[in-house]
mmCIF file of C-alpha atoms in Angstrom:
data_model
loop_
_atom_site.group_PDB
_atom_site.id
_atom_site.type_symbol
_atom_site.label_atom_id
_atom_site.label_comp_id
_atom_site.label_asym_id
_atom_site.label_seq_id
_atom_site.Cartn_x
_atom_site.Cartn_y
_atom_site.Cartn_z
ATOM 1 C CA MET H 9 0.000 0.000 0.000
ATOM 2 C CA LYS H 10 1.377 3.408 -0.979
ATOM 3 C CA ILE H 11 1.106 6.364 1.387
ATOM 4 C CA TYR H 12 1.883 9.860 0.203
ATOM 5 C CA PHE H 13 3.639 11.972 2.830
ATOM 6 C CA ALA H 14 3.296 15.711 2.220
ATOM 7 C CA THR H 15 6.442 17.213 3.726
ATOM 8 C CA GLY H 16 9.574 19.027 2.703
ATOM 9 C CA ASN H 17 11.493 17.344 5.533
ATOM 10 C CA ILE H 18 13.312 14.255 4.257
ATOM 11 C CA ASN H 19 14.265 13.348 7.858
ATOM 12 C CA LYS H 20 10.581 12.859 8.713
ATOM 13 C CA VAL H 21 10.195 10.631 5.654
ATOM 14 C CA LYS H 22 13.216 8.517 6.647
ATOM 15 C CA GLU H 23 11.777 8.096 10.129
ATOM 16 C CA ALA H 24 8.357 7.136 8.711
ATOM 17 C CA LYS H 25 9.908 4.506 6.442
ATOM 18 C CA ILE H 26 11.822 2.965 9.354
ATOM 19 C CA ILE H 27 8.706 2.837 11.515
ATOM 20 C CA LEU H 28 6.217 1.623 8.884
ATOM 21 C CA GLY H 29 8.643 -0.932 7.470
ATOM 22 C CA ASP H 30 8.379 -2.748 4.146
ATOM 23 C CA GLU H 31 4.668 -3.378 4.487
ATOM 24 C CA PHE H 32 3.818 0.167 3.396
ATOM 25 C CA GLU H 33 5.478 2.265 0.716
ATOM 26 C CA VAL H 34 6.019 5.880 1.764
ATOM 27 C CA GLU H 35 6.471 8.427 -0.993
ATOM 28 C CA GLN H 36 7.412 12.003 -0.221
ATOM 29 C CA ILE H 37 5.479 14.665 -2.064
ATOM 30 C CA LYS H 38 6.360 18.306 -1.845
ATOM 31 C CA ILE H 39 3.079 20.164 -1.874
ATOM 32 C CA GLU H 40 2.894 23.438 -0.027
ATOM 33 C CA TYR H 41 -0.151 23.844 2.158
ATOM 34 C CA PRO H 42 -1.183 26.730 4.366
ATOM 35 C CA GLU H 43 -0.181 26.139 7.973
ATOM 36 C CA ILE H 44 -2.994 27.616 9.975
ATOM 37 C CA GLN H 45 -2.477 28.933 13.488
ATOM 38 C CA GLY H 46 -3.942 26.515 15.979
ATOM 39 C CA SER H 47 -3.230 23.335 17.875
ATOM 40 C CA LEU H 48 -1.119 20.570 16.350
ATOM 41 C CA GLU H 49 -4.349 18.638 15.807
ATOM 42 C CA GLU H 50 -5.985 21.534 13.942
ATOM 43 C CA VAL H 51 -2.900 22.064 11.761
ATOM 44 C CA ALA H 52 -2.627 18.347 10.873
ATOM 45 C CA GLU H 53 -6.334 18.012 10.123
ATOM 46 C CA PHE H 54 -6.400 21.099 7.916
ATOM 47 C CA GLY H 55 -3.171 20.142 6.113
ATOM 48 C CA ALA H 56 -4.261 16.570 5.390
ATOM 49 C CA ARG H 57 -7.626 17.680 4.041
ATOM 50 C CA TYR H 58 -6.056 20.452 1.937
ATOM 51 C CA VAL H 59 -3.453 18.166 0.340
ATOM 52 C CA TYR H 60 -5.982 15.380 -0.243
ATOM 53 C CA GLU H 61 -8.218 17.812 -2.144
ATOM 54 C CA LYS H 62 -5.267 18.610 -4.434
ATOM 55 C CA LEU H 63 -4.034 15.000 -4.900
ATOM 56 C CA LYS H 64 -7.187 12.909 -4.549
ATOM 57 C CA LYS H 65 -4.969 10.158 -3.119
ATOM 58 C CA PRO H 66 -4.514 8.949 0.491
ATOM 59 C CA VAL H 67 -2.081 11.366 2.123
ATOM 60 C CA ILE H 68 -0.535 12.123 5.472
ATOM 61 C CA VAL H 69 0.878 15.264 6.960
ATOM 62 C CA GLU H 70 2.673 15.420 10.285
ATOM 63 C CA ASP H 71 2.923 18.340 12.629
ATOM 64 C CA SER H 72 4.944 18.238 15.778
ATOM 65 C CA GLY H 73 5.913 20.541 18.570
ATOM 66 C CA PHE H 74 8.453 20.855 21.327
ATOM 67 C CA PHE H 75 6.929 21.935 24.633
ATOM 68 C CA VAL H 76 9.046 23.157 27.578
ATOM 69 C CA LYS H 77 7.281 23.266 30.951
ATOM 70 C CA ALA H 78 9.329 26.128 32.463
ATOM 71 C CA LEU H 79 8.547 28.210 29.365
ATOM 72 C CA LYS H 80 4.798 27.539 29.727
ATOM 73 C CA GLY H 81 4.780 25.176 26.740
ATOM 74 C CA PHE H 82 6.882 27.408 24.487
ATOM 75 C CA PRO H 83 7.862 26.934 21.679
ATOM 76 C CA GLY H 84 4.941 24.480 21.255
ATOM 77 C CA THR H 85 3.094 24.992 17.988
ATOM 78 C CA TYR H 86 5.678 27.598 16.962
ATOM 79 C CA SER H 87 8.560 25.103 17.147
ATOM 80 C CA LYS H 88 9.648 25.417 13.525
ATOM 81 C CA PHE H 89 9.620 29.225 13.573
ATOM 82 C CA VAL H 90 11.431 29.383 16.922
ATOM 83 C CA TYR H 91 14.033 26.878 15.757
ATOM 84 C CA GLU H 92 14.646 28.912 12.593
ATOM 85 C CA THR H 93 14.944 32.172 14.545
ATOM 86 C CA ILE H 94 16.644 31.496 17.896
ATOM 87 C CA GLY H 95 17.500 27.809 17.493
ATOM 88 C CA ASN H 96 18.693 25.459 20.199
ATOM 89 C CA LYS H 97 21.107 28.048 21.592
ATOM 90 C CA GLY H 98 18.184 30.426 22.135
ATOM 91 C CA ILE H 99 16.159 27.798 24.012
ATOM 92 C CA LEU H 100 19.185 26.954 26.164
ATOM 93 C CA LYS H 101 19.697 30.671 26.883
ATOM 94 C CA LEU H 102 16.065 30.986 28.006
ATOM 95 C CA LEU H 103 16.633 28.080 30.394
ATOM 96 C CA GLU H 104 19.861 29.358 31.955
ATOM 97 C CA ASP H 105 19.612 29.010 35.749
ATOM 98 C CA VAL H 106 16.323 27.068 35.425
ATOM 99 C CA ASP H 107 16.234 23.799 37.357
ATOM 100 C CA ASP H 108 12.964 22.400 35.975
ATOM 101 C CA ARG H 109 13.937 21.381 32.454
ATOM 102 C CA GLU H 110 10.961 19.084 31.870
ATOM 103 C CA ALA H 111 9.812 19.010 28.245
ATOM 104 C CA TYR H 112 8.028 16.846 25.729
ATOM 105 C CA PHE H 113 7.670 16.300 22.014
ATOM 106 C CA LYS H 114 4.236 15.735 20.524
ATOM 107 C CA SER H 115 3.470 14.518 17.021
ATOM 108 C CA VAL H 116 0.141 14.527 15.225
ATOM 109 C CA ILE H 117 -0.310 12.662 11.960
ATOM 110 C CA GLY H 118 -3.262 13.698 9.863
ATOM 111 C CA TYR H 119 -4.376 11.073 7.341
ATOM 112 C CA CYS H 120 -6.975 11.890 4.724
ATOM 113 C CA ASP H 121 -8.665 9.716 2.137
ATOM 114 C CA GLU H 122 -12.119 9.658 0.530
ATOM 115 C CA PHE H 123 -13.638 8.938 3.956
ATOM 116 C CA GLY H 124 -12.217 12.041 5.658
ATOM 117 C CA VAL H 125 -9.481 12.821 8.163
ATOM 118 C CA LYS H 126 -8.182 10.677 11.012
ATOM 119 C CA LEU H 127 -5.593 11.863 13.548
ATOM 120 C CA PHE H 128 -2.883 9.810 15.278
ATOM 121 C CA ILE H 129 -1.046 11.297 18.256
ATOM 122 C CA GLY H 130 2.269 10.404 19.876
ATOM 123 C CA LYS H 131 4.109 12.001 22.774
ATOM 124 C CA VAL H 132 7.478 11.454 24.432
ATOM 125 C CA ASP H 133 8.429 13.015 27.756
ATOM 126 C CA GLY H 134 11.913 14.071 28.733
ATOM 127 C CA LYS H 135 13.983 17.114 29.572
ATOM 128 C CA VAL H 136 16.127 19.788 27.987
ATOM 129 C CA SER H 137 19.866 19.197 28.263
ATOM 130 C CA ILE H 138 22.295 21.833 29.540
ATOM 131 C CA GLU H 139 24.085 21.988 26.181
ATOM 132 C CA GLU H 140 23.743 20.747 22.621
ATOM 133 C CA ARG H 141 24.966 17.164 22.278
ATOM 134 C CA GLY H 142 25.142 14.816 19.308
ATOM 135 C CA THR H 143 25.287 15.219 15.569
ATOM 136 C CA GLU H 144 22.480 13.011 14.274
ATOM 137 C CA GLY H 145 18.864 14.006 13.965
ATOM 138 C CA PHE H 146 17.454 17.440 13.334
ATOM 139 C CA GLY H 147 15.719 20.357 15.017
ATOM 140 C CA TYR H 148 15.680 20.129 18.797
ATOM 141 C CA ASP H 149 17.203 16.613 18.844
ATOM 142 C CA PRO H 150 20.592 17.867 20.205
ATOM 143 C CA ILE H 151 18.923 19.344 23.329
ATOM 144 C CA PHE H 152 16.207 16.788 24.133
ATOM 145 C CA ILE H 153 16.881 13.855 26.464
ATOM 146 C CA PRO H 154 14.005 11.352 26.461
ATOM 147 C CA LYS H 155 12.834 10.034 29.839
ATOM 148 C CA GLY H 156 14.858 7.001 30.934
ATOM 149 C CA TYR H 157 17.902 7.966 28.826
ATOM 150 C CA ASN H 158 21.118 9.948 29.431
ATOM 151 C CA LYS H 159 21.610 10.758 25.749
ATOM 152 C CA THR H 160 19.910 13.331 23.551
ATOM 153 C CA PHE H 161 17.941 12.239 20.491
ATOM 154 C CA ALA H 162 20.904 13.494 18.409
ATOM 155 C CA GLU H 163 23.276 11.230 20.344
ATOM 156 C CA LEU H 164 20.953 8.238 20.002
ATOM 157 C CA GLY H 165 20.773 8.585 16.218
ATOM 158 C CA VAL H 166 17.872 8.102 13.824
ATOM 159 C CA GLU H 167 17.576 4.311 14.217
ATOM 160 C CA GLU H 168 17.430 4.409 18.030
ATOM 161 C CA LYS H 169 15.294 7.564 18.120
ATOM 162 C CA SER H 170 12.844 5.909 15.713
ATOM 163 C CA LYS H 171 12.211 3.208 18.308
ATOM 164 C CA ILE H 172 11.047 5.616 21.058
ATOM 165 C CA SER H 173 10.087 8.955 19.517
ATOM 166 C CA HIS H 174 6.817 10.844 19.532
ATOM 167 C CA ARG H 175 6.658 10.275 15.774
ATOM 168 C CA LYS H 176 7.157 6.527 16.350
ATOM 169 C CA LYS H 177 4.211 6.430 18.732
ATOM 170 C CA ALA H 178 1.964 8.309 16.290
ATOM 171 C CA PHE H 179 3.116 6.192 13.325
ATOM 172 C CA GLU H 180 2.554 2.953 15.285
ATOM 173 C CA LYS H 181 -1.079 3.987 15.818
ATOM 174 C CA PHE H 182 -1.327 4.914 12.145
ATOM 175 C CA LYS H 183 0.200 1.563 11.123
ATOM 176 C CA GLU H 184 -2.399 -0.329 13.192
ATOM 177 C CA PHE H 185 -5.138 1.695 11.503
ATOM 178 C CA LEU H 186 -3.736 0.838 8.052
ATOM 179 C CA LYS H 187 -3.522 -2.864 8.893
ATOM 180 C CA PHE H 188 -7.147 -2.819 10.046
ATOM 181 C CA LYS H 189 -8.141 -0.874 6.933
ATOM 182 C CA LYS H 190 -6.428 -3.447 4.661
ATOM 183 C CA SER H 191 -8.273 -6.380 6.234
#
């Protein structure tokens, strides 16, 4: 079964392919869609519906956010913009002298076909490191340490991260849905 993944981020596609395995073919398509302001769920639902209307083929979009407790959930739904403007160094600067470094990643996959949109949500808890560590991964991976680990996502690498990430959890739910749909 072929799934079209509307994203410009090849790293997300690589992660999806690892998680979904050989059972499902994932093809990246680069279709721009308006990213509305709202919750991750609202963004994923709107994006999936918008792209489906253009393609008329089953499609997924994925929106994720990085939420830091001491910053009242910031950057949250603005994660991409914040990363592109102040980056990891900016987040670390905001957390200087802050003891509570609790944070989480949340991923929402929006899937749309002729029957409408379904959402699949994954979350991974952890904390923000004191400094950037690791060279693999992307975005906030060098500053996020998942709960139960001493290494950042960037130190764990894509293979290991793909076993425990927020995206993994969302894609596992999506995979179960697809298996049920096929039967």
